[in-house]
């Protein structure tokens, strides 16, 4: 009863779990265990209430839906999930023809899973990852929770496989050719996945799809991957019209034969060799966009060397990959996002690179103690070979501040930088550190800073040397998360003192940087209740002795 009350009050979205699962007392009787199994294992892949009711025509006997024009019926079918749209073919020969004209198929196993499955997964995640104490029996998790989760997954996959096989069988027997532009698949990796390979091959060889998304998910806590046949995605890759491909949880096959491929997204790709990743840059010569998310290599501490002078890639994203990347040559690269993945430049042979999203977190906190494993680093290590950047987002985070002023006089590392966001600056850091960025960017026009609250104790402060620099281009300086601390006031005062063209300075207690894609952002702020006395005190501290700006400055508190 205590556990159920805890769940009802603290987590209304989680349905209370069976007593045997959470109880620390004696094992429940057999009869109660059976009732628990029926409750947990009962599947409702399709909602039963109302689903099996026969459709009753109006009193006059008119079928008003079928009387609609084909274009209107197709609009209706495009607004339901693909599995439902395909099942309408059972109504009549006319309805059987309509789904063949849908330009996209979206078959996701998640659309089949019932709400109770998500409650089980949420409960499991809460026990293992949230760190909240919940009294439970380990044998209950092993015998009830995990089997129920996997049982739902297997049943959903059987239902999805039946739908896919019916679709393929109907297509084989039909005379008219299906035309599909986009196919999206999401499925669990079980013994029922052979039909997924068959569907992908059919879509590429016969339907002429332009976009393919295939995401394979392991069953709960089973680390497995999906494999394609030896010939790859289809029988004739050279004739494929595929332009956009996303693969998740699949073993990657060579892609050089897909000559039309321009966009490639790889997610959760396990243990490929560094040479396999390097081959993507050199062999896919028409590739324009490449995203790598949570990918790994066969060995630890692998460095993927990118030396592709013939590559057309203009957009590169590497996000939480378990390898580092060394860039030697990507002459058409315009936009780069390196998020929790080490990316190093060997030269300045990136004449088109203009936008960079750089995120780096160093150090961890274990058992209440800060465990710091990195030396203090300087900006030169990251920005030495990127002089043409014009738009930049930087996220340097960790339990302790690890970025520090250069030991030698700062060079102008970012001479062409115009827009800059320093996001998620931990409030425990000396938040004046972004002064380093202003010092190396003489052409900066817009400078935004977001300070993220954290529970860490304040760390060491930077001993700044008196500055003689002047910046004549900065027009806007915005700080979100401003609490009026000494180091925050110091940074605002410094910016106002060295920037001669400032027009707007704004400080907001509440706000954050909203990502708009990987390389653009918007400062979302909310008005706070500063008292007139607080505003007067802050204004006096900030403007005292500041006289460098030659234009009137609009100073806002929010």
PDB file of C-alpha atoms in Angstrom, residues 412-530:
ATOM      1  CA  UNK A 412      42.926  36.533 -33.135  1.00  0.00           C
ATOM      2  CA  UNK A 413      41.639  32.989 -33.529  1.00  0.00           C
ATOM      3  CA  UNK A 414      38.183  33.995 -34.855  1.00  0.00           C
ATOM      4  CA  UNK A 415      38.714  37.146 -36.953  1.00  0.00           C
ATOM      5  CA  UNK A 416      35.458  36.709 -38.919  1.00  0.00           C
ATOM      6  CA  UNK A 417      33.116  35.628 -36.121  1.00  0.00           C
ATOM      7  CA  UNK A 418      29.867  37.643 -36.108  1.00  0.00           C
ATOM      8  CA  UNK A 419      27.392  35.690 -33.912  1.00  0.00           C
ATOM      9  CA  UNK A 420      28.324  33.762 -30.766  1.00  0.00           C
ATOM     10  CA  UNK A 421      26.396  31.797 -28.132  1.00  0.00           C
ATOM     11  CA  UNK A 422      28.082  30.474 -24.986  1.00  0.00           C
ATOM     12  CA  UNK A 423      25.385  28.067 -23.827  1.00  0.00           C
ATOM     13  CA  UNK A 424      24.820  26.109 -20.602  1.00  0.00           C
ATOM     14  CA  UNK A 425      27.628  27.808 -18.671  1.00  0.00           C
ATOM     15  CA  UNK A 426      27.491  26.114 -15.231  1.00  0.00           C
ATOM     16  CA  UNK A 427      26.634  28.634 -12.525  1.00  0.00           C
ATOM     17  CA  UNK A 428      29.372  27.127 -10.341  1.00  0.00           C
ATOM     18  CA  UNK A 429      32.036  28.199 -12.827  1.00  0.00           C
ATOM     19  CA  UNK A 430      33.587  31.615 -12.958  1.00  0.00           C
ATOM     20  CA  UNK A 431      31.065  32.790 -15.541  1.00  0.00           C
ATOM     21  CA  UNK A 432      33.376  35.537 -16.698  1.00  0.00           C
ATOM     22  CA  UNK A 433      35.371  32.990 -18.719  1.00  0.00           C
ATOM     23  CA  UNK A 434      33.572  33.906 -22.020  1.00  0.00           C
ATOM     24  CA  UNK A 435      35.673  37.077 -21.929  1.00  0.00           C
ATOM     25  CA  UNK A 436      38.248  34.828 -23.639  1.00  0.00           C
ATOM     26  CA  UNK A 437      35.936  34.529 -26.627  1.00  0.00           C
ATOM     27  CA  UNK A 438      35.469  38.268 -26.921  1.00  0.00           C
ATOM     28  CA  UNK A 439      39.230  38.763 -26.889  1.00  0.00           C
ATOM     29  CA  UNK A 440      39.798  36.491 -29.910  1.00  0.00           C
ATOM     30  CA  UNK A 441      36.824  37.733 -32.004  1.00  0.00           C
ATOM     31  CA  UNK A 442      37.340  41.374 -33.009  1.00  0.00           C
ATOM     32  CA  UNK A 443      34.425  41.425 -35.499  1.00  0.00           C
ATOM     33  CA  UNK A 444      31.805  40.016 -33.113  1.00  0.00           C
ATOM     34  CA  UNK A 445      28.383  41.706 -33.453  1.00  0.00           C
ATOM     35  CA  UNK A 446      26.018  39.540 -31.348  1.00  0.00           C
ATOM     36  CA  UNK A 447      27.115  37.886 -28.092  1.00  0.00           C
ATOM     37  CA  UNK A 448      24.653  35.742 -26.091  1.00  0.00           C
ATOM     38  CA  UNK A 449      25.367  33.835 -22.875  1.00  0.00           C
ATOM     39  CA  UNK A 450      23.139  31.326 -21.084  1.00  0.00           C
ATOM     40  CA  UNK A 451      23.996  30.418 -17.486  1.00  0.00           C
ATOM     41  CA  UNK A 452      22.619  27.064 -16.353  1.00  0.00           C
ATOM     42  CA  UNK A 453      21.910  26.604 -12.615  1.00  0.00           C
ATOM     43  CA  UNK A 454      23.684  23.708 -10.927  1.00  0.00           C
ATOM     44  CA  UNK A 455      24.102  22.354  -7.421  1.00  0.00           C
ATOM     45  CA  UNK A 456      27.924  22.432  -7.386  1.00  0.00           C
ATOM     46  CA  UNK A 457      29.835  24.681  -5.035  1.00  0.00           C
ATOM     47  CA  UNK A 458      31.480  27.701  -6.711  1.00  0.00           C
ATOM     48  CA  UNK A 459      34.891  26.892  -8.116  1.00  0.00           C
ATOM     49  CA  UNK A 460      38.056  28.931  -8.483  1.00  0.00           C
ATOM     50  CA  UNK A 461      38.015  32.375 -10.094  1.00  0.00           C
ATOM     51  CA  UNK A 462      40.100  33.622 -12.989  1.00  0.00           C
ATOM     52  CA  UNK A 463      42.725  36.271 -12.239  1.00  0.00           C
ATOM     53  CA  UNK A 464      42.208  38.616 -15.150  1.00  0.00           C
ATOM     54  CA  UNK A 465      44.906  40.982 -16.291  1.00  0.00           C
ATOM     55  CA  UNK A 466      43.930  44.573 -17.163  1.00  0.00           C
ATOM     56  CA  UNK A 467      42.762  44.717 -20.778  1.00  0.00           C
ATOM     57  CA  UNK A 468      43.567  47.421 -23.313  1.00  0.00           C
ATOM     58  CA  UNK A 469      41.531  45.952 -26.158  1.00  0.00           C
ATOM     59  CA  UNK A 470      38.627  47.731 -27.824  1.00  0.00           C
ATOM     60  CA  UNK A 471      35.841  46.138 -29.832  1.00  0.00           C
ATOM     61  CA  UNK A 472      34.051  48.356 -32.357  1.00  0.00           C
ATOM     62  CA  UNK A 473      31.455  45.954 -33.818  1.00  0.00           C
ATOM     63  CA  UNK A 474      29.560  44.385 -30.896  1.00  0.00           C
ATOM     64  CA  UNK A 475      25.991  45.729 -30.870  1.00  0.00           C
ATOM     65  CA  UNK A 476      24.054  43.267 -28.692  1.00  0.00           C
ATOM     66  CA  UNK A 477      24.959  41.484 -25.473  1.00  0.00           C
ATOM     67  CA  UNK A 478      22.359  39.254 -23.753  1.00  0.00           C
ATOM     68  CA  UNK A 479      22.787  37.138 -20.619  1.00  0.00           C
ATOM     69  CA  UNK A 480      20.092  34.651 -19.552  1.00  0.00           C
ATOM     70  CA  UNK A 481      20.252  33.165 -16.066  1.00  0.00           C
ATOM     71  CA  UNK A 482      21.566  36.428 -14.590  1.00  0.00           C
ATOM     72  CA  UNK A 483      21.435  36.489 -10.775  1.00  0.00           C
ATOM     73  CA  UNK A 484      23.528  39.562 -10.124  1.00  0.00           C
ATOM     74  CA  UNK A 485      26.561  37.682  -8.739  1.00  0.00           C
ATOM     75  CA  UNK A 486      29.936  39.361  -8.535  1.00  0.00           C
ATOM     76  CA  UNK A 487      31.450  37.553 -11.543  1.00  0.00           C
ATOM     77  CA  UNK A 488      28.340  38.059 -13.668  1.00  0.00           C
ATOM     78  CA  UNK A 489      28.422  41.782 -12.953  1.00  0.00           C
ATOM     79  CA  UNK A 490      32.135  41.828 -13.733  1.00  0.00           C
ATOM     80  CA  UNK A 491      31.552  40.313 -17.188  1.00  0.00           C
ATOM     81  CA  UNK A 492      28.729  42.715 -18.072  1.00  0.00           C
ATOM     82  CA  UNK A 493      30.795  45.659 -16.894  1.00  0.00           C
ATOM     83  CA  UNK A 494      33.810  44.469 -18.888  1.00  0.00           C
ATOM     84  CA  UNK A 495      31.760  44.121 -22.093  1.00  0.00           C
ATOM     85  CA  UNK A 496      30.293  47.595 -21.681  1.00  0.00           C
ATOM     86  CA  UNK A 497      33.748  49.011 -21.005  1.00  0.00           C
ATOM     87  CA  UNK A 498      35.567  47.645 -24.076  1.00  0.00           C
ATOM     88  CA  UNK A 499      32.790  47.706 -26.713  1.00  0.00           C
ATOM     89  CA  UNK A 500      32.293  51.101 -28.325  1.00  0.00           C
ATOM     90  CA  UNK A 501      29.251  50.323 -30.525  1.00  0.00           C
ATOM     91  CA  UNK A 502      26.936  48.650 -28.004  1.00  0.00           C
ATOM     92  CA  UNK A 503      23.251  49.371 -28.506  1.00  0.00           C
ATOM     93  CA  UNK A 504      21.545  46.755 -26.322  1.00  0.00           C
ATOM     94  CA  UNK A 505      22.562  45.041 -23.088  1.00  0.00           C
ATOM     95  CA  UNK A 506      19.962  42.739 -21.526  1.00  0.00           C
ATOM     96  CA  UNK A 507      20.096  40.555 -18.412  1.00  0.00           C
ATOM     97  CA  UNK A 508      17.334  38.067 -17.631  1.00  0.00           C
ATOM     98  CA  UNK A 509      16.867  35.970 -14.510  1.00  0.00           C
ATOM     99  CA  UNK A 510      14.847  33.340 -16.347  1.00  0.00           C
ATOM    100  CA  UNK A 511      15.622  32.165 -19.854  1.00  0.00           C
ATOM    101  CA  UNK A 512      17.414  29.680 -22.045  1.00  0.00           C
ATOM    102  CA  UNK A 513      18.850  29.265 -25.517  1.00  0.00           C
ATOM    103  CA  UNK A 514      16.406  27.480 -27.810  1.00  0.00           C
ATOM    104  CA  UNK A 515      18.180  25.478 -30.494  1.00  0.00           C
ATOM    105  CA  UNK A 516      16.912  26.064 -34.018  1.00  0.00           C
ATOM    106  CA  UNK A 517      18.690  23.269 -35.772  1.00  0.00           C
ATOM    107  CA  UNK A 518      22.357  22.686 -34.977  1.00  0.00           C
ATOM    108  CA  UNK A 519      23.707  26.117 -35.836  1.00  0.00           C
ATOM    109  CA  UNK A 520      21.083  28.693 -34.976  1.00  0.00           C
ATOM    110  CA  UNK A 521      19.375  29.652 -31.763  1.00  0.00           C
ATOM    111  CA  UNK A 522      16.870  31.972 -30.153  1.00  0.00           C
ATOM    112  CA  UNK A 523      17.119  33.426 -26.650  1.00  0.00           C
ATOM    113  CA  UNK A 524      13.850  32.620 -24.882  1.00  0.00           C
ATOM    114  CA  UNK A 525      13.461  34.859 -21.840  1.00  0.00           C
ATOM    115  CA  UNK A 526      10.767  35.640 -19.298  1.00  0.00           C
ATOM    116  CA  UNK A 527      10.133  38.783 -17.312  1.00  0.00           C
ATOM    117  CA  UNK A 528      11.069  38.521 -13.632  1.00  0.00           C
ATOM    118  CA  UNK A 529      10.073  40.700 -10.721  1.00  0.00           C
ATOM    119  CA  UNK A 530      13.103  42.877 -10.060  1.00  0.00           C
TER     120      UNK A 530
END
